[in-house]
mmCIF file of C-alpha atoms and ligand atoms in Angstrom:
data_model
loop_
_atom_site.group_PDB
_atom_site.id
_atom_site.type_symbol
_atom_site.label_atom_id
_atom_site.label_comp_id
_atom_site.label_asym_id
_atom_site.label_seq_id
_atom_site.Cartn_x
_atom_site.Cartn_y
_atom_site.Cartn_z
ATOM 1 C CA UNK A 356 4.052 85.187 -21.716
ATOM 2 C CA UNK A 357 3.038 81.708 -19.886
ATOM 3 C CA UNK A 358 6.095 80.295 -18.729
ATOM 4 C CA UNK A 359 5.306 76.880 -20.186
ATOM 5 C CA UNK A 360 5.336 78.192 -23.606
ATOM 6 C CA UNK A 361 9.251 79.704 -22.625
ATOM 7 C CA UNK A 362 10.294 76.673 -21.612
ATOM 8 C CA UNK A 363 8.755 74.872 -24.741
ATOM 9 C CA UNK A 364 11.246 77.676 -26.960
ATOM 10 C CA UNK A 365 14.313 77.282 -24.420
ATOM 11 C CA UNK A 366 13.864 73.173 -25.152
ATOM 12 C CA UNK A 367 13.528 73.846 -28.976
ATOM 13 C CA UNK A 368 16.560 76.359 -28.806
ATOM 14 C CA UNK A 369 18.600 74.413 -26.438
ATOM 15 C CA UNK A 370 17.937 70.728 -28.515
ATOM 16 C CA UNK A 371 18.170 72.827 -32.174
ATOM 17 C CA UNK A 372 20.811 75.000 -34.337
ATOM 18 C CA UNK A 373 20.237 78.621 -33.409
ATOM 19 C CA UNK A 374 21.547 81.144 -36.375
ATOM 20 C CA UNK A 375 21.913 85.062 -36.203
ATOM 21 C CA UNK A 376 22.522 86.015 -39.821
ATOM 22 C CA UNK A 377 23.738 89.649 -39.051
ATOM 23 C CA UNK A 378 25.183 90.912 -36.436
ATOM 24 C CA UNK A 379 27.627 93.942 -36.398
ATOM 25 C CA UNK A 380 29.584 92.365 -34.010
ATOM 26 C CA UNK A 381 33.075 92.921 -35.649
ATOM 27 C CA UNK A 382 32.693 97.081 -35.891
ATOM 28 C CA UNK A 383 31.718 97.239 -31.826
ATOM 29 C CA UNK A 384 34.056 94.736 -30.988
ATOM 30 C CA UNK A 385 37.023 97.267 -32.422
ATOM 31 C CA UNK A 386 35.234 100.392 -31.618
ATOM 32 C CA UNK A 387 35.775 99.239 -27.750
ATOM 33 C CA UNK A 388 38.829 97.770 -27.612
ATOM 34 C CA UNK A 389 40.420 100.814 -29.495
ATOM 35 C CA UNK A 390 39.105 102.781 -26.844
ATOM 36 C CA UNK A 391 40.707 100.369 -23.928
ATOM 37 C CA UNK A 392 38.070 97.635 -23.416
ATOM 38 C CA UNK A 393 38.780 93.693 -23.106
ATOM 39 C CA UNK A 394 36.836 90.899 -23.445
ATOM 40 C CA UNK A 395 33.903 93.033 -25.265
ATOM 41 C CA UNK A 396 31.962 89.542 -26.459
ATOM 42 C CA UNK A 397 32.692 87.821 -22.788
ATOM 43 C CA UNK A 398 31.867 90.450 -21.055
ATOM 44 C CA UNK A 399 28.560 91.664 -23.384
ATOM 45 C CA UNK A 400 27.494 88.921 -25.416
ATOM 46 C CA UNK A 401 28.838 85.286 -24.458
ATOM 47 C CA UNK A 402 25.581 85.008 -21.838
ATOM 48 C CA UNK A 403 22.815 86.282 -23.952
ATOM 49 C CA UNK A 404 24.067 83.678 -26.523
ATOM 50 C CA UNK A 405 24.271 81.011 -24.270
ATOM 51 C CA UNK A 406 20.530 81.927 -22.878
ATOM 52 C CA UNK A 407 19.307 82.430 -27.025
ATOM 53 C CA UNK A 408 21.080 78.517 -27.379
ATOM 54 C CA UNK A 409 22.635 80.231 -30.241
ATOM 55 C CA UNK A 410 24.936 78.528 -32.310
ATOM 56 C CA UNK A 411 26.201 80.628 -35.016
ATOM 57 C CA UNK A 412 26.653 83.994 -35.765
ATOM 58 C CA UNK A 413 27.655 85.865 -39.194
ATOM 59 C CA UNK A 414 29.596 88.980 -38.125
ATOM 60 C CA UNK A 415 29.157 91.945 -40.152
ATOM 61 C CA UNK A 416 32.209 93.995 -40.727
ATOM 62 C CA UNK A 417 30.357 97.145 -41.659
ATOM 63 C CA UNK A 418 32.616 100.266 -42.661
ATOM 64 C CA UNK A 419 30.908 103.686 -41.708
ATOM 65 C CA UNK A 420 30.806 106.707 -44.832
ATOM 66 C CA UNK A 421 32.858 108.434 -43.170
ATOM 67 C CA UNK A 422 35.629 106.170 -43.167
ATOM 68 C CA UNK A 423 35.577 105.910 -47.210
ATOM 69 C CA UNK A 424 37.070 106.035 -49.118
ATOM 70 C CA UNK A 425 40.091 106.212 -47.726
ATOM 71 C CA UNK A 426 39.936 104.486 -44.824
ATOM 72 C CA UNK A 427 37.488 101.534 -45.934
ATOM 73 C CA UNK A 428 40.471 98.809 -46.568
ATOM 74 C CA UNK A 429 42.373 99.692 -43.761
ATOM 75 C CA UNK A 430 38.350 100.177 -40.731
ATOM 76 C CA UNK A 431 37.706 96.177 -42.410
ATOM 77 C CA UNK A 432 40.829 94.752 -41.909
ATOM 78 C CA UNK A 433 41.082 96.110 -38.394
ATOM 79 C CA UNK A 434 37.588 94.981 -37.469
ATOM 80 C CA UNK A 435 38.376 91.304 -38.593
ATOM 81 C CA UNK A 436 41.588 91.489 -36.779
ATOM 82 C CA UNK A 437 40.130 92.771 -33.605
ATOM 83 C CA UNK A 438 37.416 90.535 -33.828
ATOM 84 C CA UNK A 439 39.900 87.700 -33.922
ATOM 85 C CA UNK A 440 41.713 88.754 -31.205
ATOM 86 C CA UNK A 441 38.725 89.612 -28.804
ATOM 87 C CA UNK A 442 38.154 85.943 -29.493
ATOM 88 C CA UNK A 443 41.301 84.351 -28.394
ATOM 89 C CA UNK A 444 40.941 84.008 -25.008
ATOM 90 C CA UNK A 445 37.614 82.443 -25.647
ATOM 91 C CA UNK A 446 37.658 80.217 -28.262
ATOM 92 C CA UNK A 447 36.646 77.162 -26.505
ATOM 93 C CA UNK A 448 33.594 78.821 -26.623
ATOM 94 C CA UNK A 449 33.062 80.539 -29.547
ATOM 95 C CA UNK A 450 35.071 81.080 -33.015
ATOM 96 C CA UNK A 451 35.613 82.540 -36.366
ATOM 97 C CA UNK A 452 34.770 79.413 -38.589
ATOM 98 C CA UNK A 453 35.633 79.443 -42.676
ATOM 99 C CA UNK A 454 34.880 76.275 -43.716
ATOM 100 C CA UNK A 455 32.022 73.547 -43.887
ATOM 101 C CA UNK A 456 34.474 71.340 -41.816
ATOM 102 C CA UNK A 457 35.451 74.007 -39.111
ATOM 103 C CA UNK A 458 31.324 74.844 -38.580
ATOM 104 C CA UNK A 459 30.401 71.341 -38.109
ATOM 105 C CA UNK A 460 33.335 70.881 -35.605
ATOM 106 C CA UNK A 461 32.094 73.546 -33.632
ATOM 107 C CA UNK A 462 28.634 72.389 -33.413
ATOM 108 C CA UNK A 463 29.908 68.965 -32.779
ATOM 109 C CA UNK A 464 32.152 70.328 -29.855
ATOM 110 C CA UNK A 465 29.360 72.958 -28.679
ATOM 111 C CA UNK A 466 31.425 76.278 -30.038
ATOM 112 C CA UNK A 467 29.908 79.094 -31.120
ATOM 113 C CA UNK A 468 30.528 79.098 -35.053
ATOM 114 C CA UNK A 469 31.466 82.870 -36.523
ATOM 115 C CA UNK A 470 31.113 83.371 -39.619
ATOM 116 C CA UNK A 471 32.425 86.513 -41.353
ATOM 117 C CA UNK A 472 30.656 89.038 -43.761
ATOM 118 C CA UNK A 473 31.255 91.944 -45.227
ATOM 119 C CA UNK A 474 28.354 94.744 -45.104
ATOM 120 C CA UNK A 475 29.516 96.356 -48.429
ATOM 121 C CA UNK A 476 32.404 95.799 -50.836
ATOM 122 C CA UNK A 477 33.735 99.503 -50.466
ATOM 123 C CA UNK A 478 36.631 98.600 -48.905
ATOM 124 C CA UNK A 479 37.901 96.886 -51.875
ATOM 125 C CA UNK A 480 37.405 99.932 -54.135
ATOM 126 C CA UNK A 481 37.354 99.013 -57.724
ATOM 127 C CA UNK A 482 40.444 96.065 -57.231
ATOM 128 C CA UNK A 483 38.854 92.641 -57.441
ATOM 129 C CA UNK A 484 42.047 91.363 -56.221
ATOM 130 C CA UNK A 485 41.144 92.412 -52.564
ATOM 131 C CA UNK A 486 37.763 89.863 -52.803
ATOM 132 C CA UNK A 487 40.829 87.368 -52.751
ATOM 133 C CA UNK A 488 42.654 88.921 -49.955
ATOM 134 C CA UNK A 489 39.666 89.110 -47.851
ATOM 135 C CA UNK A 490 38.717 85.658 -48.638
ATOM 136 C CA UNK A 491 41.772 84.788 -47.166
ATOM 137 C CA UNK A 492 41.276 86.561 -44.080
ATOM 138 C CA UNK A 493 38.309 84.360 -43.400
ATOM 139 C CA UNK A 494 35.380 86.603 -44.856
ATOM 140 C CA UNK A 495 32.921 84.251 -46.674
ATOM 141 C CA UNK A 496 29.970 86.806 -47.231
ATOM 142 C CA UNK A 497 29.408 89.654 -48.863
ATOM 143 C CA UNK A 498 26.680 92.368 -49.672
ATOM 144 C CA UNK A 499 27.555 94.451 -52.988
ATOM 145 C CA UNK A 500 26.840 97.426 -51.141
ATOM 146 C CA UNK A 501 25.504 99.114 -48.152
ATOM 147 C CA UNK A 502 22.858 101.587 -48.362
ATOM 148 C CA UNK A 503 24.752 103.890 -50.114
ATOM 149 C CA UNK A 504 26.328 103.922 -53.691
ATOM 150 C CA UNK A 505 29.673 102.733 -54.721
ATOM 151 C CA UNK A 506 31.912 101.324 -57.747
ATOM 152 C CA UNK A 507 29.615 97.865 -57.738
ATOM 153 C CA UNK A 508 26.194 98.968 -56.778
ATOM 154 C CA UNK A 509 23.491 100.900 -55.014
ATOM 155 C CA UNK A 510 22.004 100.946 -52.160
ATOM 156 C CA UNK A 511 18.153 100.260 -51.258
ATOM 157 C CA UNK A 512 17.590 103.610 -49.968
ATOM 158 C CA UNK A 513 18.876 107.063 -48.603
ATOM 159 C CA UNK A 514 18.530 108.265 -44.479
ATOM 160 C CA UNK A 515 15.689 109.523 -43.732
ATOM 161 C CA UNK A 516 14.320 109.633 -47.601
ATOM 162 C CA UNK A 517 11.217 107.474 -48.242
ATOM 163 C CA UNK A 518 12.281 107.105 -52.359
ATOM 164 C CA UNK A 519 13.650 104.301 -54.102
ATOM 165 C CA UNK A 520 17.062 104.662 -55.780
ATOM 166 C CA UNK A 521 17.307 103.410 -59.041
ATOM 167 C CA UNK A 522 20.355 102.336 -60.673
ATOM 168 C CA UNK A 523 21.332 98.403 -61.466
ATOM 169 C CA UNK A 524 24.722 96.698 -60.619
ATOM 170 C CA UNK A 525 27.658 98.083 -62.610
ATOM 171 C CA UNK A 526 29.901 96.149 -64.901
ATOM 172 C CA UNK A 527 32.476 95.874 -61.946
ATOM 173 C CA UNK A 528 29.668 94.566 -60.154
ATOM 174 C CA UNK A 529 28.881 91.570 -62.245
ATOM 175 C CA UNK A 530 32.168 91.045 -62.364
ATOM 176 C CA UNK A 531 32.142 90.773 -58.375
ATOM 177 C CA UNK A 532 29.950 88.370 -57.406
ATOM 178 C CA UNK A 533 31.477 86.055 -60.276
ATOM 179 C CA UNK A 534 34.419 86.241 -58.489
ATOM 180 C CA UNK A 535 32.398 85.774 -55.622
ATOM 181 C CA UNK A 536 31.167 82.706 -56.545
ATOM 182 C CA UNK A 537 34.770 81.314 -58.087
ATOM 183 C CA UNK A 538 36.017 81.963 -54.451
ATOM 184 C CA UNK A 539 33.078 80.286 -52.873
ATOM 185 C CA UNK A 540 31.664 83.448 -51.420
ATOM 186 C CA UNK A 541 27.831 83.760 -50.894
ATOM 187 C CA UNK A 542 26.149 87.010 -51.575
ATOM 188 C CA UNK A 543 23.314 88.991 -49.459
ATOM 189 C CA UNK A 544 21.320 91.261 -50.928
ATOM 190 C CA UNK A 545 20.035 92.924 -47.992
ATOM 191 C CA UNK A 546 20.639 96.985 -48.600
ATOM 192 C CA UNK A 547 20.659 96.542 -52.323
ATOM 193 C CA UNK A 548 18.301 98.391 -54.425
ATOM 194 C CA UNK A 549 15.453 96.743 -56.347
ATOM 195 C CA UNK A 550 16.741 97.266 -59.805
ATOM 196 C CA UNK A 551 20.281 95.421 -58.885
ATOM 197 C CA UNK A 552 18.145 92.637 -57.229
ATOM 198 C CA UNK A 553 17.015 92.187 -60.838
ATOM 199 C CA UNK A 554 20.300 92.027 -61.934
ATOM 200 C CA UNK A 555 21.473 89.490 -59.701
ATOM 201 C CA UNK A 556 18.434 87.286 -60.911
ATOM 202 C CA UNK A 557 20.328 87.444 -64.532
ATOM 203 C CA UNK A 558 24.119 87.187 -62.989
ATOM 204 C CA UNK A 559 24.331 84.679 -60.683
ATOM 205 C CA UNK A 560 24.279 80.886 -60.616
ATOM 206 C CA UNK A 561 24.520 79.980 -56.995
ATOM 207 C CA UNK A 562 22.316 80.507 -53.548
ATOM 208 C CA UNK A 563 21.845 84.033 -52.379
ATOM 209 C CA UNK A 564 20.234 85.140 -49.142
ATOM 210 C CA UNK A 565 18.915 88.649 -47.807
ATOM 211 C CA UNK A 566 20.736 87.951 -44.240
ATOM 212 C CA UNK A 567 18.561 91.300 -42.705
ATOM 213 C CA UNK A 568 15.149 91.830 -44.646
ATOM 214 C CA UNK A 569 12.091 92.110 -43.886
ATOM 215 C CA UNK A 570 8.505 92.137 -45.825
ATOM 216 C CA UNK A 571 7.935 95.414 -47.572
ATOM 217 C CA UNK A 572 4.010 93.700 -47.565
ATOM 218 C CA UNK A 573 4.152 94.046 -43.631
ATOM 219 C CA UNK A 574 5.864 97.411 -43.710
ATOM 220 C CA UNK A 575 6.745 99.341 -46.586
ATOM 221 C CA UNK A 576 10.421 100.453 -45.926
ATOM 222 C CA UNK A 577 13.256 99.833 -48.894
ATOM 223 C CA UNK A 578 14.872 97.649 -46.835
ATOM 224 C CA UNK A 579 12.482 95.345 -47.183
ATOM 225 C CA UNK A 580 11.791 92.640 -50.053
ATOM 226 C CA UNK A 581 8.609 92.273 -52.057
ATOM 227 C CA UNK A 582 6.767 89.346 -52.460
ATOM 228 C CA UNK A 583 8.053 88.435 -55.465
ATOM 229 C CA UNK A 584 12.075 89.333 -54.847
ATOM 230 C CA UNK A 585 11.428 86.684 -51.641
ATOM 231 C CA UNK A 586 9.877 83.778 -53.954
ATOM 232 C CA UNK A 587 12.920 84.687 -56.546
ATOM 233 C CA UNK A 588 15.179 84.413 -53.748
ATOM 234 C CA UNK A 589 13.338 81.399 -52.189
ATOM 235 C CA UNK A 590 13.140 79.463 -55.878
ATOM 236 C CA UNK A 591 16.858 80.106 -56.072
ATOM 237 C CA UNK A 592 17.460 78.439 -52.290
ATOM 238 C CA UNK A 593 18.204 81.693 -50.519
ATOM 239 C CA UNK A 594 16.770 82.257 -47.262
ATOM 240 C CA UNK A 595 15.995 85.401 -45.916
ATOM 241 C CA UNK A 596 16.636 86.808 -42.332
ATOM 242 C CA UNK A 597 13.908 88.483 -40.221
ATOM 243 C CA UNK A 598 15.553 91.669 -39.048
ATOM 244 C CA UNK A 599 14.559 93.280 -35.488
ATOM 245 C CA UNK A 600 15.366 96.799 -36.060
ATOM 246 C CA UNK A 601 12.092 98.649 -35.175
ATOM 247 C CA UNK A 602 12.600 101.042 -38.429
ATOM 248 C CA UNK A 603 12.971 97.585 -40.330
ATOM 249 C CA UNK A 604 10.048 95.462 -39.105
ATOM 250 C CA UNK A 605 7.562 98.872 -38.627
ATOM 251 C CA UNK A 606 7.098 98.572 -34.484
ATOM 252 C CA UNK A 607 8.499 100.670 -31.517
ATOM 253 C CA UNK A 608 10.555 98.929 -29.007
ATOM 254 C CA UNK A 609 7.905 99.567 -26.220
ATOM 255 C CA UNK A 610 5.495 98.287 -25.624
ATOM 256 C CA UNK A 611 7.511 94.965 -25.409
ATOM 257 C CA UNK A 612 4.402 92.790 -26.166
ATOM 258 C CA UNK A 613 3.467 95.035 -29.558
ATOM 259 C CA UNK A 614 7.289 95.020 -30.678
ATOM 260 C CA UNK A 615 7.269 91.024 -30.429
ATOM 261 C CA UNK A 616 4.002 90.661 -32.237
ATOM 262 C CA UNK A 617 4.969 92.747 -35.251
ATOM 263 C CA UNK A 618 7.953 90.555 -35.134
ATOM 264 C CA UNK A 619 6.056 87.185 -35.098
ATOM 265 C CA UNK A 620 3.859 89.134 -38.336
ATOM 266 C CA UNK A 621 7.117 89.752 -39.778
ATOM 267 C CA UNK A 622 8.329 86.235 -39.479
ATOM 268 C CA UNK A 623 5.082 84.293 -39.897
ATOM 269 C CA UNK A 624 4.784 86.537 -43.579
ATOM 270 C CA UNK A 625 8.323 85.576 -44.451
ATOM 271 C CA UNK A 626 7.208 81.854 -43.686
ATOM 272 C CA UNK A 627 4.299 81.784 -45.567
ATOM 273 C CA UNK A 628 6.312 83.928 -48.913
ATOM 274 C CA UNK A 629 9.718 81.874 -48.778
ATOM 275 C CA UNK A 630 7.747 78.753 -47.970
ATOM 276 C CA UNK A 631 9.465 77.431 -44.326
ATOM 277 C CA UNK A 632 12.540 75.987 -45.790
ATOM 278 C CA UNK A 633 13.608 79.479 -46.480
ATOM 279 C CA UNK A 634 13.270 81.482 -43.758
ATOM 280 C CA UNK A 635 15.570 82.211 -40.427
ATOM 281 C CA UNK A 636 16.995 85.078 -38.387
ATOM 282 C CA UNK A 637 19.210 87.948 -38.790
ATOM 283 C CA UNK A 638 18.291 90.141 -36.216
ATOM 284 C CA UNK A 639 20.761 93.364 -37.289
ATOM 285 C CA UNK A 640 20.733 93.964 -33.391
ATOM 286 C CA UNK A 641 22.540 97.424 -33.498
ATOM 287 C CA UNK A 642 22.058 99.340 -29.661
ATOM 288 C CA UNK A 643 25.504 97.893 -28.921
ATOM 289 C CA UNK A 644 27.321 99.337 -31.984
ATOM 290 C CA UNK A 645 25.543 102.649 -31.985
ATOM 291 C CA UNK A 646 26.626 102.747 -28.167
ATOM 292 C CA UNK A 647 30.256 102.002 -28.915
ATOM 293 C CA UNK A 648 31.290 105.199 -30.646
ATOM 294 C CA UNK A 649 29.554 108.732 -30.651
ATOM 295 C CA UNK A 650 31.061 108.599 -34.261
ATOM 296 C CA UNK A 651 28.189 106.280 -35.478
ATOM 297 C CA UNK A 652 25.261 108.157 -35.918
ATOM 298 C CA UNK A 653 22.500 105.741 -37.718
ATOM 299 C CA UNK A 654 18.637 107.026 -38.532
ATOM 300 C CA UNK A 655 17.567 105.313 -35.294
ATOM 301 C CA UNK A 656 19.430 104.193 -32.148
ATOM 302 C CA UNK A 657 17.700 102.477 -29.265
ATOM 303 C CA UNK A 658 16.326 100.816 -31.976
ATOM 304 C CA UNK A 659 16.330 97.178 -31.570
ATOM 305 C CA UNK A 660 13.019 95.287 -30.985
ATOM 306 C CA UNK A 661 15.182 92.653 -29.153
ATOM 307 C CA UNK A 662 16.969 93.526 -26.424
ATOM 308 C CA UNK A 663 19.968 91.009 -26.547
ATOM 309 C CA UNK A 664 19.877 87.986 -28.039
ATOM 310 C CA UNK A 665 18.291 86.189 -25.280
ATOM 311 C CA UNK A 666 14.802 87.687 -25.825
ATOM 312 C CA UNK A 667 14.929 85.453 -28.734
ATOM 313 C CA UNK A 668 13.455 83.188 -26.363
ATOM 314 C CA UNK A 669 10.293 85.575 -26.170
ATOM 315 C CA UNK A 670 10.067 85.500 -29.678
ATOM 316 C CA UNK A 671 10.145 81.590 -30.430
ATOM 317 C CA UNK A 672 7.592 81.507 -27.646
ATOM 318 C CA UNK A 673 5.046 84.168 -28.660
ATOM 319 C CA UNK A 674 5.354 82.151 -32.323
ATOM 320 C CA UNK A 675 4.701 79.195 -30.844
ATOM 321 C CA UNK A 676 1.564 80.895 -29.256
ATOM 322 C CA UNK A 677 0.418 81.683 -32.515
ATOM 323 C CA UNK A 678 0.539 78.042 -33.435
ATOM 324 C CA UNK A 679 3.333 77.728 -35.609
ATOM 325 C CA UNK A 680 4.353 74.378 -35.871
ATOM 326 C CA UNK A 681 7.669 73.236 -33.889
ATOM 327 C CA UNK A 682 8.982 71.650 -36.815
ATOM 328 C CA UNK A 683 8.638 74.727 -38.960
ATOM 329 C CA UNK A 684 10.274 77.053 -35.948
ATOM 330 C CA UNK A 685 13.404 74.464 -35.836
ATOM 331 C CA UNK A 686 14.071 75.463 -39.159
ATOM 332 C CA UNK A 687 13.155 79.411 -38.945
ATOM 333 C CA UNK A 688 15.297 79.514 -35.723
ATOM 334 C CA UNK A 689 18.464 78.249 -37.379
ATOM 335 C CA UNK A 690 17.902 75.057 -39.053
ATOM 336 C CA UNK A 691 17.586 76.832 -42.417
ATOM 337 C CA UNK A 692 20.353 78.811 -42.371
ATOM 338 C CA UNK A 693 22.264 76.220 -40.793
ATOM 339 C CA UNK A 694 21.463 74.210 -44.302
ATOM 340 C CA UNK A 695 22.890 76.912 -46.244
ATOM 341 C CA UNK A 696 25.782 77.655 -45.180
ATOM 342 C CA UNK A 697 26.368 74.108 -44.827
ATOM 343 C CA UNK A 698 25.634 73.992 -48.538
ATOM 344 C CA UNK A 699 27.677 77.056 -49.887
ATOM 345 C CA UNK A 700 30.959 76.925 -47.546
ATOM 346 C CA UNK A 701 33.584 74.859 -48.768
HETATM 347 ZN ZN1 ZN B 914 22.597 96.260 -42.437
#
């Protein structure tokens, strides 16, 4: 990579909002601290942030199978409340946000803004009441489900199985994400199955995004979104976040230079389907959560096409080598996102 082109991204990243959609930040963050850590985002994260220019984050609070049912309420409450605490000693520098007023406060005073999703509804079981309790614990997102089934949903697609799972949303479901939207919750659709995308065409009046998708044109994989589930998405005012897991995007993490080109296809697709307004990151980066317990065993580990957060630099750079516009990376590299959650926060 020419080092003027770096520089060229660093200025862009450094002058512009820089959004993460997804990032299971909340799950390693209590993994490590249960087993005796400190500081796990100072001491891991805060530089690679700094060096991506990033300025807000959505943490995932993902709940692993084997923790449900029972343990679903009890794995998401800790995660938020470790997450918080983690923070504490930080937070002039970075900070669980839940309004439109907190986020622009900490981009005015140059904070890191968290925002807080939940990777699944499990752990609210089949009591809608709990939307309202998490809500008030500061979670503003929410994906029906994860890629497995549960009282709401289905998932997009089974380990290691190349089928698709059919099966819309249920009638709880529905009923979900219009409580969702009474609360002012937004919805993701990433790791939902194709025929409850269709359902959420016909149930829901407000924004949606797919925080972690890719294009199943670029690589077939369930994850991933068709052409026309990103235009319905896009016509709606989603956005849709390119995700850097190597299973995700269809690369291997070496060589370097290949896994950053299939990631500039991936993104430059995206661009071209959601139209620019409607495009941004959610990188999904997972080598630090897999690390953090021997419990969490995922299809892949060692899996992320980014390293950290700071190779986002490499990415912006190799795009711009490709000629895309500066004004159309300011909005895939956060300005997009930035928009949205602008718009759907209250
Ligand atoms: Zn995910």
């Amino acid at each position: 990579m020419e080092e003027v082109l770096l520089e060229w991204a660093k200025a862009i990243h450094k002058e512009n909002p820089v959004v993460d959609a997804h990032f299971d930040l909340a799950a390693e963050v209590y993994h490590r601290r249960l087993s005796g850590e400190r500081d796990v985002v100072q001491r891991r994260y805060l530089e690679h942030f700094a060096k991506a220019g990033l300025n807000v984050c959505v943490s995932s609070v993902f709940v692993p199978s084997g923790d449900l049912p029972e343990k679903g309420l009890h794995t998401a409450v800790a995660q938020i409340a470790a997450l918080r605490e983690d923070l504490e000693p930080i937070r002039d520098r970075i900070g669980i946000v839940s309004s439109r007023e907190e986020l622009n406060l900490a981009l005015k005073e140059d904070r890191i803004a968290v925002l807080l999703s939940l990777e699944g509804l499990d752990p609210i079981g089949t009591d809608l009441y709990l939307l309202r309790a998490f809500y008030d614990l500061g979670v503003r997102g929410a994906g029906l489900t994860w890629s497995r089934p549960n009282p709401l949903a289905r998932g997009c697609c089974k380990a290691g199985e190349m089928r698709e799972i059919p099966g819309g949303l249920t009638e709880l479901g529905r009923e979900a994400i219009a409580k969702m939207e009474e609360l002012g919750m937004y919805l993701d659709v990433s790791h939902l199955n194709n025929d409850g995308f269709e359902d959420v065409l016909t149930c829901t009046s407000r924004p949606f995004i797919a925080s972690h998708s890719n294009a199943w044109r670029i690589h077939p994989n369930y994850r991933n979104l068709r052409d026309d589930q990103i235009k319905a998405l896009a016509i709606r005012g989603g956005v849709i976040g390119l995700n850097a897991c190597g299973t995700i995007a269809g690369a291997y993490v070496y060589p370097r230079e290949q896994a950053v080109s299939r990631l500039c296809d991936q993104a430059e697709y995206l661009l071209s389907a959601a139209g620019e307004d409607h495009a941004g990151f959610g990188f999904d980066l997972c080598n630090g959560l897999s690390a953090s317990t021997p419990r969490l065993t995922f299809e892949t580990e060692e899996d992320d096409l980014l390293l950290h957060h700071g190779e986002t630099l490499l990415l912006s750079a190799a795009l711009l080598e490709r000629g895309v516009k500066e004004e159309t990376l300011i909005k895939l590299i956060g300005g997009n996102f930035l928009s949205y959650f602008q718009t759907v926060l209250a």
